[in-house]
PDB file of C-alpha atoms in Angstrom:
ATOM      1  CA  MET M   1       0.578   0.130  -0.211  1.00 43.00           C
ATOM      2  CA  LYS M   2       1.238   3.328  -1.087  1.00 39.00           C
ATOM      3  CA  LYS M   3       1.232   6.299   1.999  1.00 39.00           C
ATOM      4  CA  ALA M   4      -0.340   9.908   0.449  1.00 40.00           C
ATOM      5  CA  THR M   5      -0.091  13.179   2.671  1.00 38.00           C
ATOM      6  CA  TYR M   6      -2.460  14.946   2.721  1.00 37.00           C
ATOM      7  CA  THR M   7      -3.338  18.587   3.878  1.00 39.00           C
ATOM      8  CA  LEU M   8      -5.104  20.135   6.636  1.00 38.00           C
ATOM      9  CA  ALA M   9      -8.273  21.536   4.190  1.00 42.00           C
ATOM     10  CA  SER M  10      -8.230  17.147   2.650  1.00 42.00           C
ATOM     11  CA  ILE M  11      -9.325  16.142   5.655  1.00 40.00           C
ATOM     12  CA  LEU M  12     -11.287  18.518   7.330  1.00 42.00           C
ATOM     13  CA  ALA M  13     -13.750  17.165   3.478  1.00 47.00           C
ATOM     14  CA  LEU M  14     -14.568  14.505   5.372  1.00 44.00           C
ATOM     15  CA  VAL M  15     -16.878  16.767   7.880  1.00 44.00           C
ATOM     16  CA  PHE M  16     -17.658  18.743   5.336  1.00 40.00           C
ATOM     17  CA  LEU M  17     -19.477  16.965   3.344  1.00 41.00           C
ATOM     18  CA  PHE M  18     -22.836  17.979   3.593  1.00 42.00           C
ATOM     19  CA  GLY M  19     -24.171  21.549   2.745  1.00 39.00           C
ATOM     20  CA  ALA M  20     -25.154  24.411   5.009  1.00 37.00           C
ATOM     21  CA  ASN M  21     -27.293  22.422   7.939  1.00 44.00           C
ATOM     22  CA  SER M  22     -25.114  21.012  10.318  1.00 47.00           C
ATOM     23  CA  VAL M  23     -26.904  17.601  10.873  1.00 53.00           C
ATOM     24  CA  ASN M  24     -27.812  15.447  14.442  1.00 59.00           C
ATOM     25  CA  ALA M  25     -28.017  12.373  13.946  1.00 59.00           C
ATOM     26  CA  GLN M  26     -31.122   9.931  16.853  1.00 60.00           C
ATOM     27  CA  GLU M  27     -31.575   6.809  16.170  1.00 63.00           C
ATOM     28  CA  VAL M  28     -34.856   5.086  16.369  1.00 57.00           C
ATOM     29  CA  GLU M  29     -35.416   3.515  20.090  1.00 55.00           C
ATOM     30  CA  ASP M  30     -38.957   1.986  19.480  1.00 53.00           C
ATOM     31  CA  GLU M  31     -37.534  -1.229  17.530  1.00 51.00           C
ATOM     32  CA  ARG M  32     -41.485  -2.383  16.946  1.00 72.00           C
ATOM     33  CA  GLU M  33     -41.383  -0.111  13.788  1.00 87.00           C
ATOM     34  CA  PHE M  34     -38.192  -2.056  12.442  1.00 92.00           C
ATOM     35  CA  ASP M  35     -36.393  -5.197  12.711  1.00 91.00           C
ATOM     36  CA  TYR M  36     -33.350  -7.193  10.848  1.00 92.00           C
ATOM     37  CA  ALA M  37     -35.354 -11.001   9.733  1.00 86.00           C
ATOM     38  CA  LYS M  38     -34.368 -11.485   6.288  1.00 82.00           C
ATOM     39  CA  GLY M  39     -38.284 -11.541   4.398  1.00 85.00           C
ATOM     40  CA  SER M  40     -39.588  -9.011   6.500  1.00 90.00           C
ATOM     41  CA  ASP M  41     -41.812  -6.795   5.789  1.00 93.00           C
ATOM     42  CA  LYS M  42     -40.154  -3.728   8.152  1.00 93.00           C
ATOM     43  CA  GLY M  43     -36.513  -5.966   7.371  1.00 94.00           C
ATOM     44  CA  PRO M  44     -33.028  -3.677   6.261  1.00 95.00           C
ATOM     45  CA  ARG M  45     -34.709  -3.403   2.348  1.00 94.00           C
ATOM     46  CA  LYS M  46     -38.239  -2.030   3.226  1.00 95.00           C
ATOM     47  CA  TRP M  47     -36.824   0.221   5.652  1.00 97.00           C
ATOM     48  CA  GLY M  48     -36.694   2.763   3.723  1.00 97.00           C
ATOM     49  CA  GLU M  49     -40.038   2.512   2.836  1.00 96.00           C
ATOM     50  CA  LEU M  50     -42.137   2.900   6.659  1.00 95.00           C
ATOM     51  CA  LYS M  51     -41.008   5.496   7.081  1.00 95.00           C
ATOM     52  CA  LYS M  52     -40.600   8.929   4.537  1.00 95.00           C
ATOM     53  CA  GLU M  53     -38.640   9.959   7.265  1.00 96.00           C
ATOM     54  CA  TRP M  54     -36.593   7.369   6.876  1.00 97.00           C
ATOM     55  CA  ALA M  55     -35.876   7.487   3.042  1.00 97.00           C
ATOM     56  CA  ALA M  56     -32.387   7.518   3.672  1.00 98.00           C
ATOM     57  CA  CYS M  57     -31.744   3.800   4.171  1.00 98.00           C
ATOM     58  CA  LYS M  58     -32.800   3.480   1.008  1.00 97.00           C
ATOM     59  CA  ASP M  59     -32.567   6.289  -0.635  1.00 97.00           C
ATOM     60  CA  GLY M  60     -28.716   7.637   0.884  1.00 97.00           C
ATOM     61  CA  LYS M  61     -25.546   7.761  -0.800  1.00 97.00           C
ATOM     62  CA  LEU M  62     -23.268   7.455   1.895  1.00 97.00           C
ATOM     63  CA  GLN M  63     -25.173   4.521   3.929  1.00 98.00           C
ATOM     64  CA  SER M  64     -23.415   2.216   6.525  1.00 98.00           C
ATOM     65  CA  PRO M  65     -21.939   0.107   7.025  1.00 98.00           C
ATOM     66  CA  ILE M  66     -19.576  -0.520   4.232  1.00 97.00           C
ATOM     67  CA  ASP M  67     -16.185  -2.621   4.018  1.00 96.00           C
ATOM     68  CA  MET M  68     -12.892  -1.066   4.797  1.00 92.00           C
ATOM     69  CA  SER M  69     -11.238  -2.583   1.115  1.00 85.00           C
ATOM     70  CA  ASN M  70      -7.535  -1.660   1.644  1.00 76.00           C
ATOM     71  CA  GLU M  71      -7.457  -1.613  -1.754  1.00 73.00           C
ATOM     72  CA  ARG M  72      -9.243   2.088  -1.183  1.00 72.00           C
ATOM     73  CA  VAL M  73      -8.512   3.148   2.200  1.00 81.00           C
ATOM     74  CA  ARG M  74      -5.149   6.212   2.369  1.00 83.00           C
ATOM     75  CA  VAL M  75      -3.637   6.865   4.508  1.00 84.00           C
ATOM     76  CA  ILE M  76      -2.182   9.256   6.841  1.00 81.00           C
ATOM     77  CA  THR M  77      -0.108  10.133   9.777  1.00 72.00           C
ATOM     78  CA  LYS M  78      -2.748  10.743  12.822  1.00 72.00           C
ATOM     79  CA  PRO M  79      -3.052   9.858  16.023  1.00 67.00           C
ATOM     80  CA  GLU M  80      -7.047   9.677  17.375  1.00 73.00           C
ATOM     81  CA  LYS M  81      -7.226  11.423  20.896  1.00 86.00           C
ATOM     82  CA  ARG M  82      -9.636  10.763  23.299  1.00 91.00           C
ATOM     83  CA  ASN M  83     -10.150  11.604  27.141  1.00 94.00           C
ATOM     84  CA  TYR M  84     -12.529   8.988  28.955  1.00 97.00           C
ATOM     85  CA  LYS M  85     -13.242   8.994  31.668  1.00 97.00           C
ATOM     86  CA  PRO M  86     -15.534   7.063  34.535  1.00 98.00           C
ATOM     87  CA  PHE M  87     -19.936   8.880  35.355  1.00 98.00           C
ATOM     88  CA  ASN M  88     -22.923   6.771  36.061  1.00 98.00           C
ATOM     89  CA  ALA M  89     -24.562   4.613  32.823  1.00 98.00           C
ATOM     90  CA  THR M  90     -27.459   2.711  33.230  1.00 98.00           C
ATOM     91  CA  LEU M  91     -27.769  -0.699  30.914  1.00 98.00           C
ATOM     92  CA  ARG M  92     -30.981  -1.026  29.188  1.00 97.00           C
ATOM     93  CA  ASN M  93     -32.696  -3.931  26.166  1.00 95.00           C
ATOM     94  CA  ARG M  94     -33.774  -1.854  23.724  1.00 93.00           C
ATOM     95  CA  GLY M  95     -34.943  -4.679  21.709  1.00 90.00           C
ATOM     96  CA  HIS M  96     -32.932  -4.493  18.839  1.00 91.00           C
ATOM     97  CA  ASP M  97     -29.890  -3.926  20.975  1.00 94.00           C
ATOM     98  CA  ILE M  98     -28.681  -3.098  24.785  1.00 96.00           C
ATOM     99  CA  SER M  99     -27.250  -0.508  24.773  1.00 97.00           C
ATOM    100  CA  LEU M 100     -25.126   1.141  27.451  1.00 98.00           C
ATOM    101  CA  ARG M 101     -25.494   5.457  28.797  1.00 98.00           C
ATOM    102  CA  TRP M 102     -24.093   7.921  30.331  1.00 98.00           C
ATOM    103  CA  HIS M 103     -25.513  10.100  32.116  1.00 97.00           C
ATOM    104  CA  GLY M 104     -23.249  12.965  32.900  1.00 95.00           C
ATOM    105  CA  ASP M 105     -19.424  14.044  31.319  1.00 97.00           C
ATOM    106  CA  ALA M 106     -17.772  10.720  30.630  1.00 98.00           C
ATOM    107  CA  GLY M 107     -15.385  11.738  28.336  1.00 97.00           C
ATOM    108  CA  SER M 108     -14.935  12.627  25.066  1.00 97.00           C
ATOM    109  CA  ILE M 109     -13.132  12.086  21.184  1.00 95.00           C
ATOM    110  CA  LEU M 110     -11.782  15.511  19.587  1.00 93.00           C
ATOM    111  CA  ILE M 111     -12.001  14.896  15.829  1.00 92.00           C
ATOM    112  CA  ASN M 112     -10.524  18.595  13.780  1.00 88.00           C
ATOM    113  CA  GLY M 113     -10.715  20.362  16.801  1.00 90.00           C
ATOM    114  CA  THR M 114     -13.957  19.684  18.180  1.00 93.00           C
ATOM    115  CA  GLU M 115     -15.415  17.247  21.006  1.00 95.00           C
ATOM    116  CA  TYR M 116     -17.595  14.803  20.477  1.00 97.00           C
ATOM    117  CA  PRO M 117     -18.634  13.937  24.601  1.00 98.00           C
ATOM    118  CA  LEU M 118     -19.536  10.438  25.083  1.00 98.00           C
ATOM    119  CA  GLN M 119     -23.876   9.037  25.056  1.00 98.00           C
ATOM    120  CA  GLN M 120     -23.764   5.968  24.760  1.00 98.00           C
ATOM    121  CA  ALA M 121     -22.955   2.172  23.556  1.00 98.00           C
ATOM    122  CA  HIS M 122     -24.420  -0.706  21.548  1.00 98.00           C
ATOM    123  CA  TRP M 123     -23.655  -4.167  20.815  1.00 97.00           C
ATOM    124  CA  HIS M 124     -24.400  -5.943  17.353  1.00 97.00           C
ATOM    125  CA  SER M 125     -23.417  -9.346  16.068  1.00 97.00           C
ATOM    126  CA  PRO M 126     -22.361 -10.558  14.347  1.00 97.00           C
ATOM    127  CA  SER M 127     -19.966  -6.995  13.099  1.00 98.00           C
ATOM    128  CA  GLU M 128     -22.249  -4.765  10.850  1.00 98.00           C
ATOM    129  CA  HIS M 129     -18.806  -3.586   9.307  1.00 98.00           C
ATOM    130  CA  THR M 130     -16.315  -5.367   7.434  1.00 97.00           C
ATOM    131  CA  ILE M 131     -12.119  -5.073   6.639  1.00 95.00           C
ATOM    132  CA  ASN M 132     -11.171  -6.730   3.405  1.00 93.00           C
ATOM    133  CA  GLY M 133     -14.185  -8.775   3.785  1.00 95.00           C
ATOM    134  CA  ARG M 134     -14.031 -10.217   6.112  1.00 97.00           C
ATOM    135  CA  ARG M 135     -17.269 -10.552   9.144  1.00 97.00           C
ATOM    136  CA  TYR M 136     -15.638 -10.034  12.399  1.00 98.00           C
ATOM    137  CA  ASP M 137     -18.570 -11.960  15.484  1.00 98.00           C
ATOM    138  CA  MET M 138     -19.002  -8.696  17.231  1.00 98.00           C
ATOM    139  CA  GLU M 139     -19.672  -4.770  16.779  1.00 98.00           C
ATOM    140  CA  LEU M 140     -19.098  -2.035  19.830  1.00 98.00           C
ATOM    141  CA  HIS M 141     -20.316   0.966  19.020  1.00 98.00           C
ATOM    142  CA  LEU M 142     -19.409   3.625  21.427  1.00 98.00           C
ATOM    143  CA  VAL M 143     -21.764   6.691  19.856  1.00 98.00           C
ATOM    144  CA  HIS M 144     -20.088  10.581  20.433  1.00 98.00           C
ATOM    145  CA  GLN M 145     -22.693  13.757  19.489  1.00 97.00           C
ATOM    146  CA  THR M 146     -21.570  17.682  20.546  1.00 96.00           C
ATOM    147  CA  SER M 147     -24.187  20.447  20.705  1.00 92.00           C
ATOM    148  CA  ASP M 148     -21.476  23.011  18.427  1.00 91.00           C
ATOM    149  CA  LEU M 149     -23.516  24.610  15.559  1.00 86.00           C
ATOM    150  CA  ASN M 150     -21.265  25.488  14.058  1.00 87.00           C
ATOM    151  CA  VAL M 151     -19.837  21.188  12.971  1.00 88.00           C
ATOM    152  CA  ARG M 152     -21.875  19.771  10.435  1.00 86.00           C
ATOM    153  CA  SER M 153     -21.173  16.194  11.270  1.00 91.00           C
ATOM    154  CA  ARG M 154     -22.562  16.164  15.252  1.00 93.00           C
ATOM    155  CA  THR M 155     -22.024  12.817  15.673  1.00 97.00           C
ATOM    156  CA  ALA M 156     -19.275  10.421  15.642  1.00 97.00           C
ATOM    157  CA  VAL M 157     -18.934   7.018  16.060  1.00 97.00           C
ATOM    158  CA  THR M 158     -15.976   4.756  17.372  1.00 97.00           C
ATOM    159  CA  GLY M 159     -16.699   0.732  16.104  1.00 97.00           C
ATOM    160  CA  VAL M 160     -14.439  -1.794  17.858  1.00 97.00           C
ATOM    161  CA  PHE M 161     -14.713  -4.627  16.883  1.00 98.00           C
ATOM    162  CA  TYR M 162     -13.913  -8.414  17.515  1.00 98.00           C
ATOM    163  CA  LYS M 163     -13.224 -12.187  16.991  1.00 98.00           C
ATOM    164  CA  ILE M 164     -14.224 -15.371  19.467  1.00 98.00           C
ATOM    165  CA  GLY M 165     -11.371 -16.020  21.986  1.00 98.00           C
ATOM    166  CA  LYS M 166     -10.857 -15.419  25.525  1.00 98.00           C
ATOM    167  CA  PRO M 167     -14.149 -13.882  27.757  1.00 98.00           C
ATOM    168  CA  ASP M 168     -14.105  -9.786  27.076  1.00 98.00           C
ATOM    169  CA  LYS M 169     -13.387  -8.280  30.833  1.00 97.00           C
ATOM    170  CA  PHE M 170     -15.842  -4.587  29.781  1.00 98.00           C
ATOM    171  CA  LEU M 171     -18.579  -7.342  28.976  1.00 98.00           C
ATOM    172  CA  SER M 172     -18.125  -9.808  32.187  1.00 97.00           C
ATOM    173  CA  LYS M 173     -19.075  -7.009  34.229  1.00 96.00           C
ATOM    174  CA  LEU M 174     -22.312  -6.388  32.638  1.00 97.00           C
ATOM    175  CA  MET M 175     -23.377  -9.865  31.866  1.00 97.00           C
ATOM    176  CA  THR M 176     -25.579 -10.527  34.999  1.00 97.00           C
ATOM    177  CA  ASN M 177     -27.437  -7.315  34.296  1.00 97.00           C
ATOM    178  CA  ILE M 178     -27.626  -8.185  30.383  1.00 97.00           C
ATOM    179  CA  SER M 179     -29.409 -12.123  31.844  1.00 96.00           C
ATOM    180  CA  SER M 180     -32.131 -10.624  33.952  1.00 95.00           C
ATOM    181  CA  MET M 181     -33.095  -8.193  31.765  1.00 94.00           C
ATOM    182  CA  ILE M 182     -33.271 -11.299  28.820  1.00 92.00           C
ATOM    183  CA  ASP M 183     -36.287 -10.801  26.560  1.00 86.00           C
ATOM    184  CA  GLN M 184     -37.266  -7.240  28.271  1.00 88.00           C
ATOM    185  CA  LYS M 185     -37.530  -4.759  26.486  1.00 86.00           C
ATOM    186  CA  ASP M 186     -37.094  -1.258  28.262  1.00 88.00           C
ATOM    187  CA  GLU M 187     -35.683  -2.428  30.812  1.00 91.00           C
ATOM    188  CA  GLU M 188     -33.066  -0.545  31.818  1.00 96.00           C
ATOM    189  CA  ARG M 189     -30.628  -1.064  34.843  1.00 96.00           C
ATOM    190  CA  ASN M 190     -28.344   1.245  37.183  1.00 97.00           C
ATOM    191  CA  MET M 191     -24.725  -0.008  36.615  1.00 97.00           C
ATOM    192  CA  GLY M 192     -23.586   3.136  39.389  1.00 97.00           C
ATOM    193  CA  ILE M 193     -19.373   4.110  38.081  1.00 98.00           C
ATOM    194  CA  ILE M 194     -18.571   2.545  34.667  1.00 98.00           C
ATOM    195  CA  ASN M 195     -15.299   3.343  33.194  1.00 98.00           C
ATOM    196  CA  PRO M 196     -14.865   4.015  29.257  1.00 97.00           C
ATOM    197  CA  LYS M 197     -11.166   3.183  29.549  1.00 96.00           C
ATOM    198  CA  ASP M 198     -11.830  -0.018  31.429  1.00 97.00           C
ATOM    199  CA  ILE M 199     -13.240  -1.461  27.200  1.00 96.00           C
ATOM    200  CA  LYS M 200      -9.556  -0.718  26.175  1.00 93.00           C
ATOM    201  CA  MET M 201      -9.055   0.849  22.606  1.00 87.00           C
ATOM    202  CA  ASN M 202      -5.360   0.864  22.747  1.00 78.00           C
ATOM    203  CA  SER M 203      -4.622   0.429  19.495  1.00 81.00           C
ATOM    204  CA  GLN M 204      -3.853   3.884  17.310  1.00 82.00           C
ATOM    205  CA  ARG M 205      -4.747   3.153  14.201  1.00 89.00           C
ATOM    206  CA  TYR M 206      -8.237   2.944  12.894  1.00 93.00           C
ATOM    207  CA  TYR M 207     -10.515   3.753   9.764  1.00 94.00           C
ATOM    208  CA  ARG M 208     -12.083   6.506   9.543  1.00 95.00           C
ATOM    209  CA  TYR M 209     -15.036   7.665   6.525  1.00 96.00           C
ATOM    210  CA  MET M 210     -18.291   9.355   6.131  1.00 97.00           C
ATOM    211  CA  GLY M 211     -21.024   7.245   6.579  1.00 98.00           C
ATOM    212  CA  SER M 212     -24.192   7.138   8.509  1.00 98.00           C
ATOM    213  CA  LEU M 213     -26.458   5.426  11.055  1.00 97.00           C
ATOM    214  CA  THR M 214     -26.594   1.873  10.968  1.00 97.00           C
ATOM    215  CA  VAL M 215     -30.132   1.545  11.633  1.00 96.00           C
ATOM    216  CA  PRO M 216     -33.379   3.776  10.512  1.00 96.00           C
ATOM    217  CA  PRO M 217     -33.830   7.051  10.225  1.00 96.00           C
ATOM    218  CA  CYS M 218     -29.876   6.411   8.132  1.00 98.00           C
ATOM    219  CA  THR M 219     -29.090   9.695   8.851  1.00 96.00           C
ATOM    220  CA  GLU M 220     -25.901  10.818   6.819  1.00 96.00           C
ATOM    221  CA  GLY M 221     -23.770  12.677   8.251  1.00 95.00           C
ATOM    222  CA  VAL M 222     -22.091  10.486  11.636  1.00 97.00           C
ATOM    223  CA  ILE M 223     -18.404  10.399  11.364  1.00 96.00           C
ATOM    224  CA  TRP M 224     -17.365   6.840  11.745  1.00 97.00           C
ATOM    225  CA  THR M 225     -13.837   6.078  13.181  1.00 95.00           C
ATOM    226  CA  LEU M 226     -12.996   2.375  14.014  1.00 96.00           C
ATOM    227  CA  ASN M 227     -10.105   0.403  14.898  1.00 94.00           C
ATOM    228  CA  THR M 228      -7.852  -1.959  13.347  1.00 93.00           C
ATOM    229  CA  LYS M 229      -7.368  -3.848  16.665  1.00 94.00           C
ATOM    230  CA  VAL M 230      -9.355  -6.498  17.147  1.00 97.00           C
ATOM    231  CA  LYS M 231      -9.911  -7.946  20.621  1.00 97.00           C
ATOM    232  CA  THR M 232     -11.785 -11.087  21.469  1.00 98.00           C
ATOM    233  CA  VAL M 233     -15.098 -12.109  23.171  1.00 98.00           C
ATOM    234  CA  SER M 234     -16.263 -15.579  24.209  1.00 98.00           C
ATOM    235  CA  LYS M 235     -18.515 -17.687  22.763  1.00 98.00           C
ATOM    236  CA  ASP M 236     -21.530 -17.278  25.955  1.00 98.00           C
ATOM    237  CA  GLN M 237     -20.846 -13.292  26.523  1.00 98.00           C
ATOM    238  CA  VAL M 238     -21.855 -13.177  22.212  1.00 97.00           C
ATOM    239  CA  LYS M 239     -24.716 -15.859  23.036  1.00 96.00           C
ATOM    240  CA  LEU M 240     -26.131 -13.832  26.013  1.00 96.00           C
ATOM    241  CA  LEU M 241     -26.743 -10.490  23.818  1.00 95.00           C
ATOM    242  CA  ARG M 242     -28.571 -12.504  20.896  1.00 94.00           C
ATOM    243  CA  GLU M 243     -30.420 -13.821  23.489  1.00 93.00           C
ATOM    244  CA  ALA M 244     -31.289 -10.924  25.110  1.00 93.00           C
ATOM    245  CA  VAL M 245     -32.770  -8.867  22.435  1.00 90.00           C
ATOM    246  CA  HIS M 246     -35.976 -10.389  20.945  1.00 81.00           C
ATOM    247  CA  ASP M 247     -36.012 -13.030  18.210  1.00 73.00           C
ATOM    248  CA  TYR M 248     -35.666 -11.633  15.023  1.00 69.00           C
ATOM    249  CA  ALA M 249     -33.211  -9.317  16.800  1.00 73.00           C
ATOM    250  CA  GLU M 250     -30.552 -11.765  17.295  1.00 81.00           C
ATOM    251  CA  GLU M 251     -28.623 -10.922  14.251  1.00 90.00           C
ATOM    252  CA  ASN M 252     -29.525  -7.275  14.568  1.00 94.00           C
ATOM    253  CA  ALA M 253     -26.246  -6.476  11.524  1.00 96.00           C
ATOM    254  CA  ARG M 254     -27.395  -4.584   9.101  1.00 97.00           C
ATOM    255  CA  PRO M 255     -25.641  -5.942   5.270  1.00 96.00           C
ATOM    256  CA  LEU M 256     -23.073  -4.275   3.671  1.00 97.00           C
ATOM    257  CA  GLN M 257     -24.538  -0.658   2.102  1.00 97.00           C
ATOM    258  CA  PRO M 258     -22.818   0.254  -1.206  1.00 96.00           C
ATOM    259  CA  HIS M 259     -19.047   1.856  -1.571  1.00 95.00           C
ATOM    260  CA  ASN M 260     -19.811   4.410  -3.454  1.00 95.00           C
ATOM    261  CA  SER M 261     -15.939   5.712  -3.801  1.00 91.00           C
ATOM    262  CA  ARG M 262     -16.126   7.216  -0.569  1.00 93.00           C
ATOM    263  CA  ASP M 263     -12.809   8.278   0.820  1.00 92.00           C
ATOM    264  CA  VAL M 264     -12.056   5.533   4.078  1.00 93.00           C
ATOM    265  CA  TYR M 265      -8.699   7.412   5.770  1.00 93.00           C
ATOM    266  CA  LEU M 266      -6.270   5.199   7.355  1.00 92.00           C
ATOM    267  CA  TYR M 267      -5.004   7.192  10.501  1.00 90.00           C
ATOM    268  CA  GLY M 268      -2.002   6.217  12.934  1.00 80.00           C
ATOM    269  CA  PRO M 269       1.254   7.113  14.759  1.00 71.00           C
ATOM    270  CA  GLY M 270       4.425   6.219  12.288  1.00 54.00           C
ATOM    271  CA  ASP M 271       5.230   4.396   9.618  1.00 42.00           C
ATOM    272  CA  THR M 272       0.833   2.268   9.491  1.00 40.00           C
ATOM    273  CA  SER M 273       1.993   1.000   5.817  1.00 39.00           C
ATOM    274  CA  ASP M 274       0.743  -3.076   5.860  1.00 37.00           C
TER     275      ASP M 274
END
């Protein structure tokens, strides 16, 4: 892979693709409005037809997830800046996934000079994104949003890939509470202080591209950051996450979307050539 050097202006172009209006993406919380079942009238291929507000799911040109192909990647030497800290959090069964929401300042990530505070995390199994065609066993999404009205892309999501192996220590802390809310949509548990740093995203190499939410309304203008380091999760942990949600969401991964010649950047400190 050839290494390329880009100006700050070209990097900032990732954030300023969407005209004058700010994009503040919000996921649909009510899972009864859509599902993941193959052939379902509410399945992924039908999402864009269910509501006019969800038209982007069908007609959008910058939809997520996509495949991270090394043939399409542009390499840039620049480390990611994360500043997470512990805060009170609540675990919730949303029906289509299990989410962990922080209720206060749990830190942020810094993208092109803008801080995006961490809001919540949730899990997809199998992974939604793929790397060079490989789909992993699980993908964690950390959702960040900024209230800065001067920023056009106000949502940034960090993705972490997992393969079957040793149990994930962060998930292990949540297992008992997840077990207690199997098939109980909207059930919540107060988890007390949870430190996002315990997820331990040790890699400084990551992909970045402009995409969308992977659930309705599939809003575009989301800055995606995908860690290249693949962590491990046990079969029992993946099984529990699937059992906890409704039957049609046991595999809650949206199919891959067209790439549409988007720029995908590979960031990292020092020599990032493969």
